[in-house]
mmCIF file of C-alpha atoms in Angstrom:
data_model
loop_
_atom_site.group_PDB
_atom_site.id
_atom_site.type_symbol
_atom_site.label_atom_id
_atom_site.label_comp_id
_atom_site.label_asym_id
_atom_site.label_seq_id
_atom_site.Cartn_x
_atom_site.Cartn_y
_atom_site.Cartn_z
ATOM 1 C CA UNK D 183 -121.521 -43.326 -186.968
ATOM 2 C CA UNK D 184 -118.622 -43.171 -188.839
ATOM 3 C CA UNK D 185 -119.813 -43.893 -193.318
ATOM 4 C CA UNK D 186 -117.150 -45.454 -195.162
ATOM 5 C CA UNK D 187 -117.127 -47.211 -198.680
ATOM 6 C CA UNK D 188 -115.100 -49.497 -200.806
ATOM 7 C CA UNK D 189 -114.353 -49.613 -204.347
ATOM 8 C CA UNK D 190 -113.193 -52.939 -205.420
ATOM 9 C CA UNK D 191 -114.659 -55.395 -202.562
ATOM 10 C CA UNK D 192 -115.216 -58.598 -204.632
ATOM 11 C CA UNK D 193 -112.432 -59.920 -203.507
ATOM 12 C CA UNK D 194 -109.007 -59.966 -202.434
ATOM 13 C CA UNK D 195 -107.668 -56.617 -200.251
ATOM 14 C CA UNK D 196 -110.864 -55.278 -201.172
ATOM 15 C CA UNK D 197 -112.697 -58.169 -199.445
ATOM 16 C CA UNK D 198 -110.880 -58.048 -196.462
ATOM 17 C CA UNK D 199 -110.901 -54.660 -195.961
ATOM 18 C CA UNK D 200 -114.972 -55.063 -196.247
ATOM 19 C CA UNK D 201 -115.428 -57.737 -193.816
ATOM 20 C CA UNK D 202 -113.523 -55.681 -191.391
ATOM 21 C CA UNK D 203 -115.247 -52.810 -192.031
ATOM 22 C CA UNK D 204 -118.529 -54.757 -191.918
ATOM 23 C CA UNK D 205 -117.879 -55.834 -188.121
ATOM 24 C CA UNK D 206 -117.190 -52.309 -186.743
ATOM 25 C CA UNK D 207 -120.614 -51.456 -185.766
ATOM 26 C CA UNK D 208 -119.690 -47.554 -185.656
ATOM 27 C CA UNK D 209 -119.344 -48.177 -189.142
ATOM 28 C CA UNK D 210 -121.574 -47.896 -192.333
ATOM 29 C CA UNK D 211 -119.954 -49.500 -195.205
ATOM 30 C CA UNK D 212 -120.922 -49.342 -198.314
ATOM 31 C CA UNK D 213 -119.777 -51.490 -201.288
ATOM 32 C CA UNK D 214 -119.216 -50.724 -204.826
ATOM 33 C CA UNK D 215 -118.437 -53.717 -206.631
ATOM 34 C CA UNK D 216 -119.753 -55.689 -209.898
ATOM 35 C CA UNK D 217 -121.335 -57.878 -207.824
ATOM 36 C CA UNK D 218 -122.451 -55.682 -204.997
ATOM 37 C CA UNK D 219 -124.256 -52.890 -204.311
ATOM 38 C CA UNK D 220 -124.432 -50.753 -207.661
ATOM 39 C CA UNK D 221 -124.324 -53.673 -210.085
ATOM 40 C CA UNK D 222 -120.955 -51.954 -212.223
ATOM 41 C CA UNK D 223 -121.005 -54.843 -215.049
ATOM 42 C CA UNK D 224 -116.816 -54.760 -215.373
ATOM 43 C CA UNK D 225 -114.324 -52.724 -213.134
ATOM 44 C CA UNK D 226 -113.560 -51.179 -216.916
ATOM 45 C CA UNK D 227 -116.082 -49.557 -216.886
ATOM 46 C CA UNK D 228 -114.329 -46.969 -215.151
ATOM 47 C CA UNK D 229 -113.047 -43.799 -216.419
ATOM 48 C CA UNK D 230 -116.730 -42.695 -216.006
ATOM 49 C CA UNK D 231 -118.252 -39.788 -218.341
ATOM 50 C CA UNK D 232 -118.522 -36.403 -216.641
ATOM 51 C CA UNK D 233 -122.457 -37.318 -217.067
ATOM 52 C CA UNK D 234 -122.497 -40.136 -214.965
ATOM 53 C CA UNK D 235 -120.837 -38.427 -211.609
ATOM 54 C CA UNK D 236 -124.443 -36.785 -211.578
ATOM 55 C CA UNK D 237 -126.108 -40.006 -211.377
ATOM 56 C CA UNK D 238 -128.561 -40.234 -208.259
ATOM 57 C CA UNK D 239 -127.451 -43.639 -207.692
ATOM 58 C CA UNK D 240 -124.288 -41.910 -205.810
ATOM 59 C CA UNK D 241 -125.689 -39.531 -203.929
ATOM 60 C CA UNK D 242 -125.440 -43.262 -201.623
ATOM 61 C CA UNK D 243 -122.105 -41.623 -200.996
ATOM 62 C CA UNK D 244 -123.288 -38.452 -199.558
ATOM 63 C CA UNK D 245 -121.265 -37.780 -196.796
ATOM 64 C CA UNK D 246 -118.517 -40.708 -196.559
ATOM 65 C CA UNK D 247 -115.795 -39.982 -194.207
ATOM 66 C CA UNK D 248 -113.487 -42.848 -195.221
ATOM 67 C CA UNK D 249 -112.841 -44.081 -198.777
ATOM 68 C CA UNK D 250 -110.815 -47.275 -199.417
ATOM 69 C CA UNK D 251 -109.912 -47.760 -203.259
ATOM 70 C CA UNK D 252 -108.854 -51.177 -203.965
ATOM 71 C CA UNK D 253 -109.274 -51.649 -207.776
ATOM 72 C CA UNK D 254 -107.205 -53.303 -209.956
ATOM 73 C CA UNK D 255 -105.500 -56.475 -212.041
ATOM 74 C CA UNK D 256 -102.248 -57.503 -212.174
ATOM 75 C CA UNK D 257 -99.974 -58.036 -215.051
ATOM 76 C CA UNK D 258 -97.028 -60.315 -215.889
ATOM 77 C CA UNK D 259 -96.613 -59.647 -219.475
ATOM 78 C CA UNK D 260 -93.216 -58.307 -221.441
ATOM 79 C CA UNK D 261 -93.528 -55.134 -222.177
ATOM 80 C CA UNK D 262 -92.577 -55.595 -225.791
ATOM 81 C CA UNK D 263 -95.590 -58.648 -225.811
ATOM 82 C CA UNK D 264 -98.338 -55.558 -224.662
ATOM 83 C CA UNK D 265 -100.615 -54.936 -227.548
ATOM 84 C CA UNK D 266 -101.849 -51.451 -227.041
ATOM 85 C CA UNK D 267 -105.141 -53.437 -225.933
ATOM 86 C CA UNK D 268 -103.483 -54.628 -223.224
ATOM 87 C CA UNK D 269 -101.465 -51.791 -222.609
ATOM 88 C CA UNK D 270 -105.049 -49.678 -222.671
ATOM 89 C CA UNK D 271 -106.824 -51.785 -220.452
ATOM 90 C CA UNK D 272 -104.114 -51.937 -217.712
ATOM 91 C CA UNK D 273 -104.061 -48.511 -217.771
ATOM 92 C CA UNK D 274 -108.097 -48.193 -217.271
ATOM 93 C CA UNK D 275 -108.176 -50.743 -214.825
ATOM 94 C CA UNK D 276 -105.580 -49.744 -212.459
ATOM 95 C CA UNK D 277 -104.728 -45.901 -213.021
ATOM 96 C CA UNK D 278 -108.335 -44.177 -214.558
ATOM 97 C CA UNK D 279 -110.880 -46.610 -212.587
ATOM 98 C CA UNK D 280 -108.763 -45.327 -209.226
ATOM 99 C CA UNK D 281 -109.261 -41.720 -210.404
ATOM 100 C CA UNK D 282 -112.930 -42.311 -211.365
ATOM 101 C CA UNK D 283 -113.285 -43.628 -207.796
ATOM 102 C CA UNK D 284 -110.981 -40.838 -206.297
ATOM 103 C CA UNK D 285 -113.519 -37.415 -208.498
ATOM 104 C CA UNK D 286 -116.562 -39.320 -207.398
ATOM 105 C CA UNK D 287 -115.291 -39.984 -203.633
ATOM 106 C CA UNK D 288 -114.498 -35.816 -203.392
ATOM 107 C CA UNK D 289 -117.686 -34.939 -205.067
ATOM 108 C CA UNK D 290 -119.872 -36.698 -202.162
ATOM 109 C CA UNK D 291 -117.030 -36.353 -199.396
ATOM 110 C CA UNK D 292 -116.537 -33.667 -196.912
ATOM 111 C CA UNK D 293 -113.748 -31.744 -195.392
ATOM 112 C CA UNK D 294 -113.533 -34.547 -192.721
ATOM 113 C CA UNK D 295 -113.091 -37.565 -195.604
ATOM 114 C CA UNK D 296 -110.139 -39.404 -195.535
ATOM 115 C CA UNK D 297 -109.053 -41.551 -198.784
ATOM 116 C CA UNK D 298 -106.654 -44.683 -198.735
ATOM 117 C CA UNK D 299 -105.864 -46.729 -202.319
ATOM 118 C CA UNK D 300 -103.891 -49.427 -203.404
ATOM 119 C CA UNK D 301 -100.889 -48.750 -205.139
ATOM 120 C CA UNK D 302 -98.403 -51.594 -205.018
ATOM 121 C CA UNK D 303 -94.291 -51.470 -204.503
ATOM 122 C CA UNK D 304 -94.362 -52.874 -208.037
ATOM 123 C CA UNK D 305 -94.752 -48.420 -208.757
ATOM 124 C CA UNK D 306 -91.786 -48.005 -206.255
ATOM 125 C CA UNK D 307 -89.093 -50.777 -207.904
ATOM 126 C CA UNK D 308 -88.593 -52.690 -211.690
ATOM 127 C CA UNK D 309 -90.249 -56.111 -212.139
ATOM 128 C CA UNK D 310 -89.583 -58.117 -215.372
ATOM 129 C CA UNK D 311 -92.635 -58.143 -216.947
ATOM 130 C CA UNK D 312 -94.853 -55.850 -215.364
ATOM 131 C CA UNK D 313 -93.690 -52.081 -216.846
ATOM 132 C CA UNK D 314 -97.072 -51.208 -217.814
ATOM 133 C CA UNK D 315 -98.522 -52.694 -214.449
ATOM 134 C CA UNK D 316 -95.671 -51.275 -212.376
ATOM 135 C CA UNK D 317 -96.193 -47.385 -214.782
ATOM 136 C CA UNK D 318 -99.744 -47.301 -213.736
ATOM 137 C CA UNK D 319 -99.126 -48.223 -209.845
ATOM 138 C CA UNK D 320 -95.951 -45.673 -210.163
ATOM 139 C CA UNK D 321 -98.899 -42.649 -211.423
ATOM 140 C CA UNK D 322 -101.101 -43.491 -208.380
ATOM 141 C CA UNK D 323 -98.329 -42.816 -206.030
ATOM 142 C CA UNK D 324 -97.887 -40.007 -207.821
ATOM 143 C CA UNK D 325 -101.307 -38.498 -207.984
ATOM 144 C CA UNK D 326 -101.940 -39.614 -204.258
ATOM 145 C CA UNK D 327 -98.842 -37.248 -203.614
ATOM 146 C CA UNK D 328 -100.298 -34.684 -205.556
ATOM 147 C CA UNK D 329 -103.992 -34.321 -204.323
ATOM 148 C CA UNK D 330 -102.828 -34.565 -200.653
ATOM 149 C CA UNK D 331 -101.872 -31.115 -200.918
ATOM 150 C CA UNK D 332 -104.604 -30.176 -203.555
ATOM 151 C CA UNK D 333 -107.590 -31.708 -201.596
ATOM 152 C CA UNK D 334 -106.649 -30.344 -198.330
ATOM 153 C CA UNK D 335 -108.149 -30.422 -195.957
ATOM 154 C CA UNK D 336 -109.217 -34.162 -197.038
ATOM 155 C CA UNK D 337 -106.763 -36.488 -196.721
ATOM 156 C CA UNK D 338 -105.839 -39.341 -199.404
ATOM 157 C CA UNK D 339 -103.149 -41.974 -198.746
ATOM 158 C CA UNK D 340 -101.595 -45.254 -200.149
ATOM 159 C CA UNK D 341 -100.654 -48.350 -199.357
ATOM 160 C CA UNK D 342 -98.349 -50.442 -201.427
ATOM 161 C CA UNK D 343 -98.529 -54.268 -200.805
ATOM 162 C CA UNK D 344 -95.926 -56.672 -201.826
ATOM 163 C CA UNK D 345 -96.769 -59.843 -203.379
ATOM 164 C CA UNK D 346 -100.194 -61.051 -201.312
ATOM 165 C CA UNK D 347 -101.860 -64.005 -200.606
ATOM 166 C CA UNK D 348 -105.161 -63.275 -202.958
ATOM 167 C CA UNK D 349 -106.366 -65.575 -204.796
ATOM 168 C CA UNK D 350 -106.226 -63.805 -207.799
ATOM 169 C CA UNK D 351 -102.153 -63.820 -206.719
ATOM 170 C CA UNK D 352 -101.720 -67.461 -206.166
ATOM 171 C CA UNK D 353 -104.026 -68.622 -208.801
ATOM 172 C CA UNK D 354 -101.255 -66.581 -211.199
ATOM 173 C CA UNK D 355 -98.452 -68.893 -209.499
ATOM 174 C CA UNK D 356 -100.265 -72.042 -209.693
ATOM 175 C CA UNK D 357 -98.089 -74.245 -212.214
ATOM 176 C CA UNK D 358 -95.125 -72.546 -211.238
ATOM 177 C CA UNK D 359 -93.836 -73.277 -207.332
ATOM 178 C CA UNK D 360 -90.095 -72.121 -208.057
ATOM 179 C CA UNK D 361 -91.613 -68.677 -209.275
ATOM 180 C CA UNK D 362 -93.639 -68.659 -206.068
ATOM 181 C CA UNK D 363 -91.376 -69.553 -204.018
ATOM 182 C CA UNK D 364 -89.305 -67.008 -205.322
ATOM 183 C CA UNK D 365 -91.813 -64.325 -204.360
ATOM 184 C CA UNK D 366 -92.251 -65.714 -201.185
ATOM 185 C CA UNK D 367 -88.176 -65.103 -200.591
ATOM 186 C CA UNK D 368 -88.474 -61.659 -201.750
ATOM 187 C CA UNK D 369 -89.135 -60.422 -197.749
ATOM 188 C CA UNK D 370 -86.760 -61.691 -194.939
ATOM 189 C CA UNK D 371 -90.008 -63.224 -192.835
ATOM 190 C CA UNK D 372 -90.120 -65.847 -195.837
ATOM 191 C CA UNK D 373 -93.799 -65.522 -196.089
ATOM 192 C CA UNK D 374 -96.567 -63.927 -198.479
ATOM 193 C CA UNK D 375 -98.774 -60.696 -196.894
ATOM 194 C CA UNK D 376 -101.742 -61.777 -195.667
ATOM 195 C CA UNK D 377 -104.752 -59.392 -197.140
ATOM 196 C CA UNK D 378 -106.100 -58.772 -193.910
ATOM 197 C CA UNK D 379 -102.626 -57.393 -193.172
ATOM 198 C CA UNK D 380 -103.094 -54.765 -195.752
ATOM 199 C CA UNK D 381 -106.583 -54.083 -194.398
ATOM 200 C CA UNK D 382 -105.293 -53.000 -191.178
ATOM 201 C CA UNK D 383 -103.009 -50.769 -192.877
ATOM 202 C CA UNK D 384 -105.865 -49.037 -194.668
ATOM 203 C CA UNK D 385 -107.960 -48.596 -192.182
ATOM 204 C CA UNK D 386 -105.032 -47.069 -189.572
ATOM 205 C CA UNK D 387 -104.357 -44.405 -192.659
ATOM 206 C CA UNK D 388 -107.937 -43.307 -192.208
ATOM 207 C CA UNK D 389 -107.759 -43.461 -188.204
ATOM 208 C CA UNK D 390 -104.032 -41.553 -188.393
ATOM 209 C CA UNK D 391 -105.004 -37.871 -188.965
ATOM 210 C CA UNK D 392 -102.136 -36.064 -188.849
ATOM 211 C CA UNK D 393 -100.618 -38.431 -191.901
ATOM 212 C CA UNK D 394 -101.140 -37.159 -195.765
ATOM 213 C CA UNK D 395 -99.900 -37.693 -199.343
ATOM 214 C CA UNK D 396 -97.612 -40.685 -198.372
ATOM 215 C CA UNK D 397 -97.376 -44.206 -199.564
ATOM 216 C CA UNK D 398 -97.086 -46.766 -196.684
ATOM 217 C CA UNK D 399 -95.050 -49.942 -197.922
ATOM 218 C CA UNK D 400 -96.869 -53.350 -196.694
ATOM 219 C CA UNK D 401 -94.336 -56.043 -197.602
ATOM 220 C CA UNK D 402 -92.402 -56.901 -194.428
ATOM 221 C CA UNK D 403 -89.111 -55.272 -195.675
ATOM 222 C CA UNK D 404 -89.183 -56.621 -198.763
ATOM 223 C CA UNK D 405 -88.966 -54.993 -201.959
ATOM 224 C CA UNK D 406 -89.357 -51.474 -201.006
ATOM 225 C CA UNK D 407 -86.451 -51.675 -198.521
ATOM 226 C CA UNK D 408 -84.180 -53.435 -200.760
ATOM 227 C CA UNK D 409 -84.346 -51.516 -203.536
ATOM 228 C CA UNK D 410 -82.220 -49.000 -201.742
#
């Protein structure tokens, strides 16, 4: 029996990659989510204090073989319209809650665990509008790189979706069809990345052992083959 869990399964990637996880009956998943299984009132909650990584409410996590990390909110905002708020928050929410997940995820792992987050080619290329967004994404590919090597012999991996068919994506698009559209256009297959398709992604980097510290594009040859 194979024990993996997700941060970040509300919805979205995170969802998806839950549900799939939830079929495989040689897997235990476990979710940790603010409305699952530990009740964490906001994803900002994350950085955690050193204090709370001994928390007996983890020791859940005793043992997990495969970690998916799939925190995280988007941002379309000019960078010289980011209050240091925002700026902050972005930050927790997509760079610290990942390495929050990532110190708890080795402290309960084993030699044997295999970690796969959610960066985004937004950390790989320049969007108007999303710096801060695109800075944080850029220092998870970054630290992924980084801990492959410092980690070993546990494994950690990324995957970097281009723009997905979430909700959370679309609903951002909603009074806007030319901007969609225009994301749409930005692959050559004309069509938005399904989240199951980054699912499947994830859950191959756990299955492909001899693969470490790389960053696996998801966006049909879009925007991290272009940007070449």
């Amino acid at each position: 029996m194979i024990k993996a869990v997700v941060f970040g399964s509300a919805n979205g990637i995170g969802l998806d990659v839950y549900a799939a996880l939830a079929y495989d009956r040689e897997v235990e998943v476990v979710s940790i989510d603010r409305e699952d299984f530990i009740h964490i009132d906001r994803i900002a909650s994350f950085p955690l204090d050193s204090e709370e990584f001994d928390d007996p409410k983890w020791s859940i996590l005793d043992g997990v073989q495969e970690v998916y990390i799939t925190i995280g909110k988007p941002s379309g905002r000019a960078f010289a319209n980011t209050t240091a708020a925002d700026e902050y928050l972005l930050m927790a929410t997509n760079f610290h809650a990942v390495s929050s997940a990532l110190k708890l995820g080795m402290k309960w792992g084993r030699e044997t665990t295999s970690f796969v987050v959610v960066a985004s080619v937004s950390g790989m290329t320049a969007d108007a509008g999303g710096a801060v967004y695109g800075a944080a994404k850029a220092g998870l590919i970054g630290l992924v790189r980084n801990l492959a090597r410092e980690w070993a012999p546990m494994r950690i991996n990324a995957v970097a979706p281009g723009p997905t068919s979430t909700c959370q994506f679309l609903d951002a698009f909603k009074d806007d069809e030319d901007a969609l559209k225009s994301e749409i256009l930005r692959s050559p297959h004309a069509r938005l990345i399904q989240p199951i398709e980054v699912a499947d992604a994830m859950i191959s980097l756990c299955r492909l052992t001899g693969v470490s510290g790389v960053t696996l594009p998801v966006d049909l040859a879009g925007v991290s083959s272009s940007r070449q």
